[in-house]
Tab-separated table of C-alpha atoms and ligand atoms in Angstrom:
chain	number	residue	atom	x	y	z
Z	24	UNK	CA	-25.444	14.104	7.443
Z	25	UNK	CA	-22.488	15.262	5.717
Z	26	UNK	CA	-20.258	12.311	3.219
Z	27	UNK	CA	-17.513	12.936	6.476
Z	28	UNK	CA	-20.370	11.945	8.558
Z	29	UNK	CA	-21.754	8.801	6.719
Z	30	UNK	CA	-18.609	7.262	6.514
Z	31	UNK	CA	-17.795	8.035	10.135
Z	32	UNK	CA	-20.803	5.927	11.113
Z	33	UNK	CA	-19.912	3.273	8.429
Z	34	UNK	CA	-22.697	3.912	5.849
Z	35	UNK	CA	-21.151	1.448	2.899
Z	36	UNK	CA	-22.747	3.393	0.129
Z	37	UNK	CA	-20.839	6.893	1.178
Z	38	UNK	CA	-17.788	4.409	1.507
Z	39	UNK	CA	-17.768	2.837	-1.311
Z	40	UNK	CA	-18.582	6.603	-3.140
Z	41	UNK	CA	-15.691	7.776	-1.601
Z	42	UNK	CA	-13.118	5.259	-2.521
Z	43	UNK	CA	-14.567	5.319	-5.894
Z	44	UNK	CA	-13.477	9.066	-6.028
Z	45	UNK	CA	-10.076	8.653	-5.156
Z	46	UNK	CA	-9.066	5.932	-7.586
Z	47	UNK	CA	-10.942	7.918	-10.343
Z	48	UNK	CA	-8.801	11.204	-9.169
Z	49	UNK	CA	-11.596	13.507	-8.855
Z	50	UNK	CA	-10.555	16.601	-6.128
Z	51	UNK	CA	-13.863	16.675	-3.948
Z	52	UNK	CA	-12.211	13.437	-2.518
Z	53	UNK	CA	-9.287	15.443	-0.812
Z	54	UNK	CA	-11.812	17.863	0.853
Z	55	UNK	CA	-13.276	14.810	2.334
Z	56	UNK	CA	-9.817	12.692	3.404
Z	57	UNK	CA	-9.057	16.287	4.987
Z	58	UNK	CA	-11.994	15.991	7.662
Z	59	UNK	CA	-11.847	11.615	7.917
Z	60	UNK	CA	-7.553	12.335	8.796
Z	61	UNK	CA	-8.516	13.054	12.174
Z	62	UNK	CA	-10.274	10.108	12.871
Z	63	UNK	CA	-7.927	7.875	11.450
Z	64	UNK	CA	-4.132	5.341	12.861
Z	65	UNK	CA	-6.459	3.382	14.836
Z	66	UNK	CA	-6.705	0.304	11.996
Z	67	UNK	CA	-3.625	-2.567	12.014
Z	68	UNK	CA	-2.495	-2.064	8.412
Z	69	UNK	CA	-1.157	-5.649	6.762
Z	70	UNK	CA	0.260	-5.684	3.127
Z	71	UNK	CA	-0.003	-8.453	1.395
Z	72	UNK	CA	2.487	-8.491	-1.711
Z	73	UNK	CA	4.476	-11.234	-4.123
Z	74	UNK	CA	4.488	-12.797	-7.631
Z	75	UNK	CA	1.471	-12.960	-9.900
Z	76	UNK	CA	-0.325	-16.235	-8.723
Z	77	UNK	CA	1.401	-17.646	-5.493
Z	78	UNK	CA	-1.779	-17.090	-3.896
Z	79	UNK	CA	-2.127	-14.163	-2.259
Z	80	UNK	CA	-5.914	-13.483	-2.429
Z	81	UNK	CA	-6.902	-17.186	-1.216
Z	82	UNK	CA	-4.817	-16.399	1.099
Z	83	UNK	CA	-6.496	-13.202	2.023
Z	84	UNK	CA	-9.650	-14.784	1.783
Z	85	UNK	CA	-8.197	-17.257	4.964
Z	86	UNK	CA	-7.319	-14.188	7.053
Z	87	UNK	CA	-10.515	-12.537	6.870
Z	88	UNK	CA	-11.983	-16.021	8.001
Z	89	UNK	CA	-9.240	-15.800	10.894
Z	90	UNK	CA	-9.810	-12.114	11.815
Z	91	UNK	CA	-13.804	-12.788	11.825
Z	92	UNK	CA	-13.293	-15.413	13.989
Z	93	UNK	CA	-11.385	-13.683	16.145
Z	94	UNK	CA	-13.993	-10.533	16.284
Z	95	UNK	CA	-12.285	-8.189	14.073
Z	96	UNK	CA	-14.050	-6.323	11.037
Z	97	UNK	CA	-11.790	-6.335	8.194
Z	98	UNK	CA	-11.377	-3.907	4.916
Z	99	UNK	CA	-9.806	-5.007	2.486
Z	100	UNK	CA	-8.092	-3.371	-0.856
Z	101	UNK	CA	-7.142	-5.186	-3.697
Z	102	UNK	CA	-4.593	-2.890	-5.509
Z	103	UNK	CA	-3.415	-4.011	-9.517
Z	104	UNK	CA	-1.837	-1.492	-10.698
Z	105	UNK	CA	-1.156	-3.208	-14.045
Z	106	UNK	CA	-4.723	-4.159	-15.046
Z	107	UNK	CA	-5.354	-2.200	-17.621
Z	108	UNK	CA	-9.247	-2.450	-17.102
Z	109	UNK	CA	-10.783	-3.339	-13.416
Z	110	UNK	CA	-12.123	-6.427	-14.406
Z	111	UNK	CA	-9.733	-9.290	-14.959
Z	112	UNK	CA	-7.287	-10.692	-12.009
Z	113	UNK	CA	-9.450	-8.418	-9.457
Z	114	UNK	CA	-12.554	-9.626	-10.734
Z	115	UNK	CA	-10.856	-13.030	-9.685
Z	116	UNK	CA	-10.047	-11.407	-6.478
Z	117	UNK	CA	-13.255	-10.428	-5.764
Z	118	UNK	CA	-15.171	-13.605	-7.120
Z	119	UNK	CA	-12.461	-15.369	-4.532
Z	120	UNK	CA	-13.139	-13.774	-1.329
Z	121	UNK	CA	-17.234	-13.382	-2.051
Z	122	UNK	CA	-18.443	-15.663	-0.046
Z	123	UNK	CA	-17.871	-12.987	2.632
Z	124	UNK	CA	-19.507	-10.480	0.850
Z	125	UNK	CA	-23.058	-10.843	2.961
Z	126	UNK	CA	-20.911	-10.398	6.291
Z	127	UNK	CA	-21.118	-6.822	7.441
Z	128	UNK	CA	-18.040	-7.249	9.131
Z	129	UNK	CA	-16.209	-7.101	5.826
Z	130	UNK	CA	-15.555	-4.242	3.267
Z	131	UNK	CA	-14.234	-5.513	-0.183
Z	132	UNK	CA	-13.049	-3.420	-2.671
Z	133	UNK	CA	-10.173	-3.268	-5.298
Z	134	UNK	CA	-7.996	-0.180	-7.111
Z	135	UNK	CA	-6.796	0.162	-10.408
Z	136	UNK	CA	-5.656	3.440	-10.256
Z	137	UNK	CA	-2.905	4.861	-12.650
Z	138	UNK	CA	-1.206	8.307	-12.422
Z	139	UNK	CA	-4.409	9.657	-10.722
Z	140	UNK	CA	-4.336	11.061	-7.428
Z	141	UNK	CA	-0.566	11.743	-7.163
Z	142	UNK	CA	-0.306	8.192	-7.935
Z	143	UNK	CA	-0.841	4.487	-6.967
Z	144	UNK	CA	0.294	5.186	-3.542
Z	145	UNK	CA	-1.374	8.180	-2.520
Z	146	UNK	CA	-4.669	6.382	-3.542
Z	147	UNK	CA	-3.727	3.460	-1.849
Z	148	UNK	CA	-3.112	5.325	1.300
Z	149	UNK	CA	-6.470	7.265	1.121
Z	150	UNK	CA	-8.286	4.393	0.727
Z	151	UNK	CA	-6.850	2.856	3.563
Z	152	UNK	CA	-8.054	6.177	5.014
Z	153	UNK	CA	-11.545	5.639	4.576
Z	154	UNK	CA	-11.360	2.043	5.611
Z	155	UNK	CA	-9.751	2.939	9.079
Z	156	UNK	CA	-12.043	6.030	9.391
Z	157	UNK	CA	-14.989	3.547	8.823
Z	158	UNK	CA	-13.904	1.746	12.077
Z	159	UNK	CA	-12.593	-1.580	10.367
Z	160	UNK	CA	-10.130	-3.286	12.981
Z	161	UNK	CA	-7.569	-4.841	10.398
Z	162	UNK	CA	-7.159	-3.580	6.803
Z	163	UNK	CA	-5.609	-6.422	4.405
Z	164	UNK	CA	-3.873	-4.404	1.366
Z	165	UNK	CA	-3.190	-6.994	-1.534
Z	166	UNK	CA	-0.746	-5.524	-4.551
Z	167	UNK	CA	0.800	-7.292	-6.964
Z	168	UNK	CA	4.512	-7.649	-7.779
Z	169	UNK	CA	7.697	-7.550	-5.821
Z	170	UNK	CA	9.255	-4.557	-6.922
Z	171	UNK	CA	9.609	-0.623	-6.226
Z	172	UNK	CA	5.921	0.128	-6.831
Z	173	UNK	CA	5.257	-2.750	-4.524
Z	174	UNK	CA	7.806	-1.981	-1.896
Z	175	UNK	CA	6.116	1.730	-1.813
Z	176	UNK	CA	2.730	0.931	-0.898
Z	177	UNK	CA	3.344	-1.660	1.499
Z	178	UNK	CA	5.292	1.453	3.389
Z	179	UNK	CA	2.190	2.315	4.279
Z	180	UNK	CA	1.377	-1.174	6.199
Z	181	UNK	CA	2.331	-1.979	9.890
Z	182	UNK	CA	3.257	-5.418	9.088
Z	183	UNK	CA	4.222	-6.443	5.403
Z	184	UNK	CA	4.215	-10.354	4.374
Z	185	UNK	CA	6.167	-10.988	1.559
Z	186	UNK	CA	4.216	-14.505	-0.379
Z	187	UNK	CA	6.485	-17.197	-2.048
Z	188	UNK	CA	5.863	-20.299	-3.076
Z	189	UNK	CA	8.317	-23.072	-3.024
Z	190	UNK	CA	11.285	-23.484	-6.092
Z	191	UNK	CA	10.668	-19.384	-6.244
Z	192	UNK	CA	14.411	-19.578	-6.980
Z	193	UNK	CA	14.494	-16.439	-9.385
Z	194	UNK	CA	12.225	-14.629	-7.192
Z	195	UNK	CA	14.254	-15.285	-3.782
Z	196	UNK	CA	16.686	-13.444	-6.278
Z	197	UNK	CA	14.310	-10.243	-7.358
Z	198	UNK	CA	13.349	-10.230	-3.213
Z	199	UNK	CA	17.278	-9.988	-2.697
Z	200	UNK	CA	17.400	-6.872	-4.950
Z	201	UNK	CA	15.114	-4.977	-3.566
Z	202	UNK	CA	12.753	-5.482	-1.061
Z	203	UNK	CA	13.930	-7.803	1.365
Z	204	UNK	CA	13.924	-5.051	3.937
Z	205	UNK	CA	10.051	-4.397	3.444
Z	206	UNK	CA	9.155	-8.247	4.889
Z	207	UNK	CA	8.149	-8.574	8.200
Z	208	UNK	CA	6.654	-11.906	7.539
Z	209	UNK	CA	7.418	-13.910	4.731
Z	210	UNK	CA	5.110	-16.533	3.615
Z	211	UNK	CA	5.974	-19.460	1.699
Z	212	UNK	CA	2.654	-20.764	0.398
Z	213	UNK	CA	1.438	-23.913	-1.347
Z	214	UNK	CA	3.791	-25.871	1.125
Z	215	UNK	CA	2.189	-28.652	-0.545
Z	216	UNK	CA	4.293	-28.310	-3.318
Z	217	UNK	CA	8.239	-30.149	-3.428
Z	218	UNK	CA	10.993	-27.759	-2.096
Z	219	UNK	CA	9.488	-26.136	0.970
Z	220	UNK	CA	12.460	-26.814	2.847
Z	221	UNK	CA	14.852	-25.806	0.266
Z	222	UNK	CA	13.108	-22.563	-0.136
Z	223	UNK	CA	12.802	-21.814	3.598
Z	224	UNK	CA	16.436	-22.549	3.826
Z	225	UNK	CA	16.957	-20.100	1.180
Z	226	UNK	CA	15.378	-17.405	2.973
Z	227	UNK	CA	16.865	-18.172	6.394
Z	228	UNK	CA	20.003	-17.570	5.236
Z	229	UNK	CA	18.798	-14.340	3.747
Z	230	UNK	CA	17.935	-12.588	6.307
Z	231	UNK	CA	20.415	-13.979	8.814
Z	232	UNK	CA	22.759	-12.257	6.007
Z	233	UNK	CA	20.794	-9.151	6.588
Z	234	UNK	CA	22.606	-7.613	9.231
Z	235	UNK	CA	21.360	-3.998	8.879
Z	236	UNK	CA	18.258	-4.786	9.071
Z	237	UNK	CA	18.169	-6.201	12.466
Z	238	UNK	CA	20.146	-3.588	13.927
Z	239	UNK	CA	18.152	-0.985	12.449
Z	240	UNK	CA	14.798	-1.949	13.502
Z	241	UNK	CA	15.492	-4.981	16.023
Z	242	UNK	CA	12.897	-7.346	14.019
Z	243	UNK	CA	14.026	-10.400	12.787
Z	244	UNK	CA	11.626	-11.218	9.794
Z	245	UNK	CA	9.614	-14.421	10.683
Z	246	UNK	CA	8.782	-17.417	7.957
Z	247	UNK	CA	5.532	-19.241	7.577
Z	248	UNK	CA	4.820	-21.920	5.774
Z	249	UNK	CA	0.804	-22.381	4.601
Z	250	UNK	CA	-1.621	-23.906	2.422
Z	251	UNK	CA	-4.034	-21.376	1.628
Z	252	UNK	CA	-6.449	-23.590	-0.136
Z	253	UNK	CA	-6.824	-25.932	2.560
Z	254	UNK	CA	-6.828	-23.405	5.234
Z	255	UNK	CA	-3.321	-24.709	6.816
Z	256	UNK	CA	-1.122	-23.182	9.085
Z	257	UNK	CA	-3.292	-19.674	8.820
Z	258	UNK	CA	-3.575	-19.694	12.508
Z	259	UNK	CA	0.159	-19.984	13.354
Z	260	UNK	CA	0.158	-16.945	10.673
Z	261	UNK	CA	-2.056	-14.751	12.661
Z	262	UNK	CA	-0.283	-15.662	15.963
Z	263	UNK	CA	2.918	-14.305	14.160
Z	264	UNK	CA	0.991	-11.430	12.591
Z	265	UNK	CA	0.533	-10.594	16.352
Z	266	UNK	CA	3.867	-11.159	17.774
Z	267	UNK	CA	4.677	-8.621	15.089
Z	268	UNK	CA	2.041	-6.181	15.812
Z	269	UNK	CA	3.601	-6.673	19.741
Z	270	UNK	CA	6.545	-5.780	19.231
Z	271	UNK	CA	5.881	-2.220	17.055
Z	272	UNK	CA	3.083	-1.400	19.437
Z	273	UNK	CA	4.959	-2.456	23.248
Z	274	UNK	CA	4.896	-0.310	25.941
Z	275	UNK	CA	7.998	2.127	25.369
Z	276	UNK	CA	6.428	2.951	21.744
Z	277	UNK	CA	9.654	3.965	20.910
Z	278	UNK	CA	9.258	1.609	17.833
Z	279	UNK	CA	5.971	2.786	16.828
Z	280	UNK	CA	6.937	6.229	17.367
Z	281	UNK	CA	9.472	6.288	14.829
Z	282	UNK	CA	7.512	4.060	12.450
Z	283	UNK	CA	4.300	6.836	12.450
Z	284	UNK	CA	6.904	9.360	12.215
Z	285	UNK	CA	8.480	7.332	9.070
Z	286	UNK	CA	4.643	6.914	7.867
Z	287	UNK	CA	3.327	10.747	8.470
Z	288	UNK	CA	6.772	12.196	6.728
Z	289	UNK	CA	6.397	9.938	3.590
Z	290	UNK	CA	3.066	10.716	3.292
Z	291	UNK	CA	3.789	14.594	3.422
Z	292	UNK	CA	6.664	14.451	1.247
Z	293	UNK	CA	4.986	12.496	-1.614
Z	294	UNK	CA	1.744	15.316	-1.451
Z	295	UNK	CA	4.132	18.560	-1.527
Z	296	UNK	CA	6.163	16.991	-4.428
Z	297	UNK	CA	2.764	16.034	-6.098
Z	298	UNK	CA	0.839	19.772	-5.435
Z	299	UNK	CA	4.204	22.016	-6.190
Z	300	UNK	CA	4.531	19.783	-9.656
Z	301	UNK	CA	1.010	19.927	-10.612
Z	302	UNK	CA	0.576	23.595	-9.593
Z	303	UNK	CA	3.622	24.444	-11.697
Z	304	UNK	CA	2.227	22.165	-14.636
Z	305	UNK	CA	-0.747	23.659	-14.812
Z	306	UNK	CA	-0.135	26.871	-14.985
Z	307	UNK	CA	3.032	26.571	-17.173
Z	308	UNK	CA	0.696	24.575	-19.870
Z	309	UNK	CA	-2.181	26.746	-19.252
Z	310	UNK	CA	-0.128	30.156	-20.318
Z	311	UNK	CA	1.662	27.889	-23.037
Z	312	UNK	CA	4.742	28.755	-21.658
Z	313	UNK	CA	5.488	24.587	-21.413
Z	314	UNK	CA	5.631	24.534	-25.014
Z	315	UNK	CA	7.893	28.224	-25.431
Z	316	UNK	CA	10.401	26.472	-22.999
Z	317	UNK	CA	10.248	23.010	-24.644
Z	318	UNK	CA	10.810	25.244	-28.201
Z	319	UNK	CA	13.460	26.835	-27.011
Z	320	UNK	CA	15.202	23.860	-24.993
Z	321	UNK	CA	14.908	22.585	-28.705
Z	322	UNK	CA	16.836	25.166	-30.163
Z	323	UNK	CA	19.452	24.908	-27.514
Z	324	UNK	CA	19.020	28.732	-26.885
Z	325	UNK	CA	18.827	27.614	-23.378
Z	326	UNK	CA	19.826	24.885	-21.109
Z	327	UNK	CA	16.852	22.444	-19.044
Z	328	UNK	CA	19.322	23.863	-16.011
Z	329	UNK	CA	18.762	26.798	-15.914
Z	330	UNK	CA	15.379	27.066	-16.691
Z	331	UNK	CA	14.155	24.639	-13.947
Z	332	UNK	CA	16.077	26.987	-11.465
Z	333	UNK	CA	13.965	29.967	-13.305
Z	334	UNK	CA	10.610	28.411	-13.297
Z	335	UNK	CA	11.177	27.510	-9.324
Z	336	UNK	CA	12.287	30.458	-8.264
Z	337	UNK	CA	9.428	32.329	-9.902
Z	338	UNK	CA	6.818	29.705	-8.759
Z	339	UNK	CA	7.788	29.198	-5.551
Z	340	UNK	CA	7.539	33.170	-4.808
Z	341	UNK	CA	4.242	34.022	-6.187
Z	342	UNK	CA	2.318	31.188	-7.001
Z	343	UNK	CA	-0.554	29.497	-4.623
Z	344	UNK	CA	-1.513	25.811	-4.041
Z	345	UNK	CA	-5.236	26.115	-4.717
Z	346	UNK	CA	-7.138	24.943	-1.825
Z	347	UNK	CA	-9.859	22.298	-2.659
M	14	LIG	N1	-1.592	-26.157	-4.549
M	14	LIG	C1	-1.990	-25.046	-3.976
M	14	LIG	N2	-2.606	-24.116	-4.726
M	14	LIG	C2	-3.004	-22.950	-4.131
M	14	LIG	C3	-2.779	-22.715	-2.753
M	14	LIG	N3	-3.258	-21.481	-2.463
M	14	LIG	C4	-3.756	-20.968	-3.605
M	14	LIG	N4	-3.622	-21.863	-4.625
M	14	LIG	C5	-4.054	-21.693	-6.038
M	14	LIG	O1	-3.198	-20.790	-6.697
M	14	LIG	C6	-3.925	-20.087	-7.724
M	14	LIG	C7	-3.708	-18.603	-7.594
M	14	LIG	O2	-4.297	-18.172	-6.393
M	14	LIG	P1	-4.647	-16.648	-6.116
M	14	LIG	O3	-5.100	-16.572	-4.708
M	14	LIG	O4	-5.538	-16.081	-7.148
M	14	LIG	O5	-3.219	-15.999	-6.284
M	14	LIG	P2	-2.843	-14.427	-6.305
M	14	LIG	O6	-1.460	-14.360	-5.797
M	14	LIG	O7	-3.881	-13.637	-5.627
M	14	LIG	O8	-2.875	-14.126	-7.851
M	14	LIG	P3	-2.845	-12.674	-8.562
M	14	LIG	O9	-3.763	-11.778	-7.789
M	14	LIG	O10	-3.299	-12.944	-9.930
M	14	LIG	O11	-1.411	-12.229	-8.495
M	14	LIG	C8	-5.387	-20.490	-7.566
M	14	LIG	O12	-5.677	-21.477	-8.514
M	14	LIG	C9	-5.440	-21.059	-6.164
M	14	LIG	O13	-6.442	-22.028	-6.003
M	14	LIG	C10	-2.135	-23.751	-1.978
M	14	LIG	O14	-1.905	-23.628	-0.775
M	14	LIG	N5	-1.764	-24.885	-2.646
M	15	LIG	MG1	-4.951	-11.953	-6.266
């Protein structure tokens, strides 16, 4: 059996290889995402994203309780970009959810990747690959942070919850900068703590203020409040995980048209600007002519202008995109 093959019929090792591959950057991993693309948009993508510490992987841990007991197998990547070594806060992550590490129904595994692979988000996306290739029903992506990195990734998810925990005053204010529009679901966990209310009232107002939004897409983000540790209100959660996955998938499609359109052109755009840069780079550095240009920006005997328009108009006429 070919790797394709293994991981088509769920073999963990050839899985677990292959993910491996992609967040260490090596190339034979795009020769095998090219045969597992195919066979892949049949996974419900979640993303799972907010502030160091509010909880995010217990509360993973409770939907992949949820999702088994509903009958779905679940994959699930931990993503931290800013670990500087894989062991730490995913460690954590991993030590958290473990007690579903014997169930075959569940793939764990986490992604440190930095610059490699065109990327956090290109490796995020092919490992989501491999996950839905491998057949799981529901893919869980946990990344940490609430800003552009953040906002990026969970693109790649059908529904995105957005975790807060109550008094988040500050961060109601970083979600209002930026990536308000990426919740579908927002989450306000540890609802045992004071200032639920206050905090839910907060948000309310938020998105009613976010007019755009609803006329763009015609979802009005939905709020739930939980308590992770005790397993509380995770089933209302899933319910309006649901209603959300209903409404992108009903019957018209229109909706989920337009969002695999959105998905599929991102996805293309981000790969040609990553293989025309590195194919440039390379052979620029390889020739030394990187340094003769830097020398001579230097000097001021030419402008950065004018030679970018050189170098692409010479590149994109005679030079290749290697295959792999
Ligand atoms: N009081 C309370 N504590 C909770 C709740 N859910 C999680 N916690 C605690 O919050 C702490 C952080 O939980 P994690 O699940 O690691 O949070 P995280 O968002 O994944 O953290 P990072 O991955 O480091 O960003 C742990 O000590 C949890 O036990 C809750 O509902 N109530
Ligand atoms: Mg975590």
């Amino acid at each position: 059996m070919s790797s394709t093959e293994k991981i088509l019929a769920g073999d963990l090792r050839s899985v677990a290889r292959l993910i491996r591959h992609i967040d260490d950057g090596l190339p034979e991993a795009r020769a095998i995402l090219k045969e597992l693309y195919p066979h892949t948009g049949r996974a419900y993508v979640i993303g799972v994203t907010g502030s160091p510490g509010v909880g995010k992987s217990t509360l993973v841990d409770r939907m992949i309780q949820n999702l088994r007991a509903r009958g779905k197998t679940v994959g699930v990547l931990a993503v931290d970009p800013t670990s500087p070594f894989s062991g730490g806060a995913i460690l954590g992550d991993r030590i958290r959810m473990q007690r579903h590490s014997t169930d075959e129904g569940v793939f764990i595994r986490s992604l440190a990747t930095r610059g490699h692979f065109g990327g956090l988000t290109a490796s995020t996306r092919g490992a989501i690959a491999v996950l839905d290739a491998m057949g799981k029903d529901y893919i869980l992506v946990e990344t940490v942070g609430v800003g552009q990195d953040e906002v990026e990734i969970v693109r790649a998810a059908h529904t995105t919850l957005i975790v807060l925990i109550p008094g988040m005053g500050d961060d109601i204010q970083a979600i209002k900068a930026g990536i308000l529009e990426a919740g579908d679901v927002f989450v306000i966990n540890k609802a045992d703590r004071d200032g639920v209310q206050k905090t839910r009232q907060e948000l309310m107002m938020m998105i009613d203020m976010d007019k755009d939004r609803k006329t763009k897409k015609g979802w009005k983000p939905t709020i739930f409040l939980t308590e992770a540790l005790k397993n509380e209100g995770i089933e209302g959660l899933m319910d309006g995980i649901e209603d959300h996955r209903a409404f992108l998938f009903k019957k018209e499609g229109t909706i989920r048209d337009q969002f695999e359109r959105d998905k599929a052109q991102m996805e293309l755009l981000d790969l040609v600007k990553q293989d025309v840069v590195q194919t440039i780079m390379d052979h620029l550095t390889h020739t030394g002519q990187w340094q003769e240009f830097i020398e001579d920006l230097v000097q001021k005997k030419v402008d950065p202008y004018s030679l970018s328009e050189k170098i692409i108009g010479r590149y994109l006429n005679d030079c290749q995109i290697p295959t792999s």
